Amino acid sequence: MQEKPNILLILTDQQRWDLLGCYGASQCKTPHIDNLANRGVRFNNAFPLIIPCAPGRAALFTGRYGHITGVETNGGQLDQSLPNFATELPRAVYNLGYAGKWHVDHQKNPSDWGFRCKRDFPKYGYPASNINMPGIKSGARENSQIAGNYLDYLNEKNLEPPELIEAFYAQGNPGQRNRELHGLHAGTIDHNFEAMVASETVELMQA
C-alpha cells in the first residue's frame, strides 16, 4: 500500500513575496524553502483572499471568503459549521499536528480542533508577544502562557535563557497593542522562537 505524502503548511504573517530566495531575494537567505520550491510548484500570479492575519488564516483554513467564514477582522469569530482542514483531512486518514501561532479565530486553540500539539499556544499566539522575562525594560504582560512555552523549550534543550535587551510597545498603533521583542541577544540559532516552532513541527511529522 502506497504511503500518503505528508502535507506541510508553512504559514508566515504578511510576508512579501520577494523576501524569499526562490523569488529573487538576495538579502534574505531561505535555502530550505528555496529547495522546496525547486522540487515543486512556484506560483508567479497568486493573490491572498484577504490581507489581515486572522481573516487570511480563516480563509485558508476553510477555503472561503471572509464574509462567509465570519472572520473579517482580527477579532472575528469563525463559523464552526464550515468544512475545514480539521474536519476534512481526517476523512482522508491524515493525522493533524500544529506548532506555533494559531490566530484563526478567538474561540478555539489548535488542540480544540483535533490538532496534536506539543504546546498549545493561546488562540492568539505570536511567539514573541507578551513575554515576561528578566531583562525586559518596559515590562510585558505577566504570567504569559507563551513565555512558559518558550522557557520549557529552552529547558528541554538544555539552553540558557538569552538575556533580552529591549522590549518595544507600539503605543501609537492600535493594530500593534502587544509588546514585542526587538533587538539582538546572545545565543545560538536554537535559542530562537522560530527554532522552537520548527523543531516541534519536525517532531510532529516524525511521530
mmCIF file of C-alpha atoms in Angstrom:
data_model
loop_
_atom_site.group_PDB
_atom_site.id
_atom_site.type_symbol
_atom_site.label_atom_id
_atom_site.label_comp_id
_atom_site.label_asym_id
_atom_site.label_seq_id
_atom_site.Cartn_x
_atom_site.Cartn_y
_atom_site.Cartn_z
ATOM 1 C CA MET A 1 0.000 0.000 0.000
ATOM 2 C CA GLN A 2 1.417 3.356 -1.031
ATOM 3 C CA GLU A 3 2.077 5.738 1.855
ATOM 4 C CA LYS A 4 0.331 9.086 1.828
ATOM 5 C CA PRO A 5 2.660 12.074 1.427
ATOM 6 C CA ASN A 6 2.987 14.484 4.319
ATOM 7 C CA ILE A 7 1.269 17.844 3.906
ATOM 8 C CA LEU A 8 3.434 20.621 5.369
ATOM 9 C CA LEU A 9 1.897 24.096 5.534
ATOM 10 C CA ILE A 10 4.368 26.866 6.414
ATOM 11 C CA LEU A 11 2.413 29.982 7.295
ATOM 12 C CA THR A 12 4.028 33.385 7.835
ATOM 13 C CA ASP A 13 2.445 36.722 8.675
ATOM 14 C CA GLN A 14 2.116 39.346 5.947
ATOM 15 C CA GLN A 15 5.363 38.372 4.249
ATOM 16 C CA ARG A 16 6.248 39.950 0.914
ATOM 17 C CA TRP A 17 6.606 37.502 -1.949
ATOM 18 C CA ASP A 18 10.050 38.861 -2.836
ATOM 19 C CA LEU A 19 11.553 38.084 0.579
ATOM 20 C CA LEU A 20 12.312 34.517 -0.491
ATOM 21 C CA GLY A 21 15.386 33.411 -2.386
ATOM 22 C CA CYS A 22 13.285 31.446 -4.873
ATOM 23 C CA TYR A 23 11.688 34.760 -5.902
ATOM 24 C CA GLY A 24 14.972 36.590 -6.282
ATOM 25 C CA ALA A 25 15.702 37.888 -2.776
ATOM 26 C CA SER A 26 19.417 38.363 -2.194
ATOM 27 C CA GLN A 27 19.494 39.640 1.383
ATOM 28 C CA CYS A 28 17.080 37.101 2.874
ATOM 29 C CA LYS A 29 18.565 33.603 2.956
ATOM 30 C CA THR A 30 15.850 30.948 2.665
ATOM 31 C CA PRO A 31 17.651 27.830 1.371
ATOM 32 C CA HIS A 32 15.183 25.251 2.691
ATOM 33 C CA ILE A 33 12.120 26.969 1.245
ATOM 34 C CA ASP A 34 14.058 27.527 -1.987
ATOM 35 C CA ASN A 35 14.740 23.794 -2.122
ATOM 36 C CA LEU A 36 11.041 23.016 -1.689
ATOM 37 C CA ALA A 37 10.220 25.492 -4.472
ATOM 38 C CA ASN A 38 12.763 23.906 -6.813
ATOM 39 C CA ARG A 39 11.257 20.458 -6.205
ATOM 40 C CA GLY A 40 7.634 21.541 -6.504
ATOM 41 C CA VAL A 41 5.429 24.290 -7.882
ATOM 42 C CA ARG A 42 6.172 28.000 -7.553
ATOM 43 C CA PHE A 43 3.319 30.436 -8.187
ATOM 44 C CA ASN A 44 4.033 33.637 -10.094
ATOM 45 C CA ASN A 45 0.499 35.044 -10.242
ATOM 46 C CA ALA A 46 -1.291 34.332 -6.963
ATOM 47 C CA PHE A 47 -3.043 36.638 -4.512
ATOM 48 C CA PRO A 48 -4.361 36.223 -0.955
ATOM 49 C CA LEU A 49 -8.103 36.412 -0.427
ATOM 50 C CA ILE A 50 -7.664 38.933 2.354
ATOM 51 C CA ILE A 51 -4.638 40.648 3.918
ATOM 52 C CA PRO A 52 -5.066 40.804 7.751
ATOM 53 C CA CYS A 53 -3.865 37.924 9.873
ATOM 54 C CA ALA A 54 -6.924 36.108 11.257
ATOM 55 C CA PRO A 55 -9.147 36.656 8.184
ATOM 56 C CA GLY A 56 -6.397 35.314 5.925
ATOM 57 C CA ARG A 57 -5.818 32.280 8.130
ATOM 58 C CA ALA A 58 -9.550 31.567 8.393
ATOM 59 C CA ALA A 59 -9.887 31.813 4.602
ATOM 60 C CA LEU A 60 -7.042 29.334 4.151
ATOM 61 C CA PHE A 61 -8.430 27.057 6.897
ATOM 62 C CA THR A 62 -11.856 26.847 5.232
ATOM 63 C CA GLY A 63 -11.301 27.820 1.596
ATOM 64 C CA ARG A 64 -13.982 30.527 1.936
ATOM 65 C CA TYR A 65 -14.118 34.311 1.721
ATOM 66 C CA GLY A 66 -14.100 36.382 4.904
ATOM 67 C CA HIS A 67 -17.782 37.327 4.666
ATOM 68 C CA ILE A 68 -18.555 33.592 4.658
ATOM 69 C CA THR A 69 -16.158 32.489 7.410
ATOM 70 C CA GLY A 70 -17.332 35.214 9.798
ATOM 71 C CA VAL A 71 -13.734 36.371 10.312
ATOM 72 C CA GLU A 72 -13.465 39.711 8.532
ATOM 73 C CA THR A 73 -11.246 41.332 11.174
ATOM 74 C CA ASN A 74 -8.610 40.072 13.595
ATOM 75 C CA GLY A 75 -11.309 39.799 16.255
ATOM 76 C CA GLY A 76 -13.799 37.816 14.165
ATOM 77 C CA GLN A 77 -15.440 34.538 15.165
ATOM 78 C CA LEU A 78 -15.168 31.588 12.779
ATOM 79 C CA ASP A 79 -18.361 29.888 11.604
ATOM 80 C CA GLN A 80 -17.630 26.466 13.069
ATOM 81 C CA SER A 81 -20.167 24.730 10.835
ATOM 82 C CA LEU A 82 -17.957 25.263 7.766
ATOM 83 C CA PRO A 83 -15.836 22.372 6.441
ATOM 84 C CA ASN A 84 -12.146 22.987 7.116
ATOM 85 C CA PHE A 85 -8.747 21.299 7.368
ATOM 86 C CA ALA A 86 -9.600 19.844 10.767
ATOM 87 C CA THR A 87 -12.858 18.250 9.606
ATOM 88 C CA GLU A 88 -11.831 17.083 6.133
ATOM 89 C CA LEU A 89 -8.223 15.822 6.382
ATOM 90 C CA PRO A 90 -9.043 13.119 8.962
ATOM 91 C CA ARG A 91 -11.585 11.758 6.442
ATOM 92 C CA ALA A 92 -8.568 11.042 4.223
ATOM 93 C CA VAL A 93 -6.884 9.302 7.178
ATOM 94 C CA TYR A 94 -4.489 12.139 7.972
ATOM 95 C CA ASN A 95 -3.284 12.875 11.481
ATOM 96 C CA LEU A 96 -3.191 16.573 12.301
ATOM 97 C CA GLY A 97 -0.336 18.407 14.004
ATOM 98 C CA TYR A 98 0.202 22.096 14.713
ATOM 99 C CA ALA A 99 3.072 24.181 16.071
ATOM 100 C CA GLY A 100 3.365 27.936 16.548
ATOM 101 C CA LYS A 101 0.966 30.807 16.089
ATOM 102 C CA TRP A 102 -2.724 29.954 15.524
ATOM 103 C CA HIS A 103 -4.989 33.039 15.313
ATOM 104 C CA VAL A 104 -7.615 31.524 13.027
ATOM 105 C CA ASP A 105 -10.151 32.991 15.414
ATOM 106 C CA HIS A 106 -10.502 33.639 19.144
ATOM 107 C CA GLN A 107 -12.789 30.730 20.043
ATOM 108 C CA LYS A 108 -10.615 27.634 19.861
ATOM 109 C CA ASN A 109 -6.991 26.570 20.153
ATOM 110 C CA PRO A 110 -5.488 24.092 17.651
ATOM 111 C CA SER A 111 -5.999 21.180 20.067
ATOM 112 C CA ASP A 112 -9.705 22.056 20.297
ATOM 113 C CA TRP A 113 -9.915 21.350 16.564
ATOM 114 C CA GLY A 114 -8.166 17.993 16.931
ATOM 115 C CA PHE A 115 -4.592 19.004 16.083
ATOM 116 C CA ARG A 116 -1.815 17.306 18.052
ATOM 117 C CA CYS A 117 0.254 19.999 19.740
ATOM 118 C CA LYS A 118 3.267 19.638 21.962
ATOM 119 C CA ARG A 119 2.418 23.069 23.360
ATOM 120 C CA ASP A 120 -0.952 24.690 22.837
ATOM 121 C CA PHE A 121 -0.337 28.375 22.226
ATOM 122 C CA PRO A 122 -3.167 30.770 23.107
ATOM 123 C CA LYS A 123 -5.754 31.455 20.427
ATOM 124 C CA TYR A 124 -3.694 34.498 19.517
ATOM 125 C CA GLY A 125 -0.185 33.179 19.891
ATOM 126 C CA TYR A 126 2.553 35.226 18.297
ATOM 127 C CA PRO A 127 5.647 33.706 19.925
ATOM 128 C CA ALA A 128 7.348 36.994 20.813
ATOM 129 C CA SER A 129 4.318 38.748 22.293
ATOM 130 C CA ASN A 130 3.608 39.318 25.965
ATOM 131 C CA ILE A 131 6.900 37.904 27.180
ATOM 132 C CA ASN A 132 7.664 38.427 30.869
ATOM 133 C CA MET A 133 11.346 37.614 31.417
ATOM 134 C CA PRO A 134 14.263 39.241 33.238
ATOM 135 C CA GLY A 135 15.961 41.964 31.219
ATOM 136 C CA ILE A 136 12.899 43.427 29.541
ATOM 137 C CA LYS A 137 12.954 47.183 30.028
ATOM 138 C CA SER A 138 9.348 48.188 29.509
ATOM 139 C CA GLY A 139 7.684 45.258 31.246
ATOM 140 C CA ALA A 140 5.315 42.898 29.453
ATOM 141 C CA ARG A 141 2.149 41.116 30.468
ATOM 142 C CA GLU A 142 2.743 38.840 33.439
ATOM 143 C CA ASN A 143 2.164 35.082 33.593
ATOM 144 C CA SER A 144 2.287 34.735 29.830
ATOM 145 C CA GLN A 145 1.489 31.234 28.588
ATOM 146 C CA ILE A 146 3.766 31.875 25.623
ATOM 147 C CA ALA A 147 6.707 32.736 27.843
ATOM 148 C CA GLY A 148 6.149 29.493 29.733
ATOM 149 C CA ASN A 149 6.169 27.512 26.487
ATOM 150 C CA TYR A 150 9.416 29.149 25.412
ATOM 151 C CA LEU A 151 11.154 28.587 28.752
ATOM 152 C CA ASP A 152 10.013 24.940 28.772
ATOM 153 C CA TYR A 153 11.543 24.519 25.306
ATOM 154 C CA LEU A 154 14.861 26.031 26.427
ATOM 155 C CA ASN A 155 14.964 23.733 29.457
ATOM 156 C CA GLU A 156 14.285 20.661 27.310
ATOM 157 C CA LYS A 157 17.161 21.632 25.002
ATOM 158 C CA ASN A 158 19.449 22.472 27.961
ATOM 159 C CA LEU A 159 19.733 26.053 26.712
ATOM 160 C CA GLU A 160 20.193 29.041 28.990
ATOM 161 C CA PRO A 161 17.531 31.753 28.563
ATOM 162 C CA PRO A 162 19.026 34.586 26.490
ATOM 163 C CA GLU A 163 19.494 37.997 28.023
ATOM 164 C CA LEU A 164 16.859 40.132 26.371
ATOM 165 C CA ILE A 165 17.947 43.686 25.759
ATOM 166 C CA GLU A 166 14.872 45.580 24.654
ATOM 167 C CA ALA A 167 11.099 45.379 24.530
ATOM 168 C CA PHE A 168 9.050 47.707 22.386
ATOM 169 C CA TYR A 169 5.423 48.661 22.844
ATOM 170 C CA ALA A 170 3.859 50.255 19.787
ATOM 171 C CA GLN A 171 1.539 52.598 21.673
ATOM 172 C CA GLY A 172 0.830 54.775 18.663
ATOM 173 C CA ASN A 173 -0.537 51.949 16.527
ATOM 174 C CA PRO A 174 -3.849 50.399 17.688
ATOM 175 C CA GLY A 175 -3.118 47.392 15.498
ATOM 176 C CA GLN A 176 0.028 46.588 17.491
ATOM 177 C CA ARG A 177 -1.106 46.546 21.107
ATOM 178 C CA ASN A 178 1.107 43.636 22.083
ATOM 179 C CA ARG A 179 4.554 44.145 23.497
ATOM 180 C CA GLU A 180 7.065 42.732 21.049
ATOM 181 C CA LEU A 181 10.717 41.850 21.487
ATOM 182 C CA HIS A 182 13.221 43.566 19.221
ATOM 183 C CA GLY A 183 16.992 43.622 19.246
ATOM 184 C CA LEU A 184 19.971 41.295 19.395
ATOM 185 C CA HIS A 185 20.633 38.773 22.110
ATOM 186 C CA ALA A 186 23.402 36.304 22.777
ATOM 187 C CA GLY A 187 22.728 32.699 21.863
ATOM 188 C CA THR A 188 22.598 30.118 19.095
ATOM 189 C CA ILE A 189 20.013 29.550 16.390
ATOM 190 C CA ASP A 190 18.369 27.013 18.704
ATOM 191 C CA HIS A 191 17.592 29.846 21.135
ATOM 192 C CA ASN A 192 15.136 31.425 18.686
ATOM 193 C CA PHE A 193 11.360 31.135 18.900
ATOM 194 C CA GLU A 194 11.353 30.077 15.261
ATOM 195 C CA ALA A 195 13.694 27.190 16.101
ATOM 196 C CA MET A 196 11.209 26.024 18.720
ATOM 197 C CA VAL A 197 8.367 26.017 16.185
ATOM 198 C CA ALA A 198 10.494 24.269 13.532
ATOM 199 C CA SER A 199 11.736 21.636 15.989
ATOM 200 C CA GLU A 200 8.244 20.799 17.181
ATOM 201 C CA THR A 201 6.928 20.659 13.611
ATOM 202 C CA VAL A 202 9.556 18.045 12.735
ATOM 203 C CA GLU A 203 8.710 16.064 15.880
ATOM 204 C CA LEU A 204 5.009 16.042 14.963
ATOM 205 C CA MET A 205 5.738 14.840 11.424
ATOM 206 C CA GLN A 206 8.007 12.058 12.677
ATOM 207 C CA ALA A 207 5.647 10.871 15.420
#
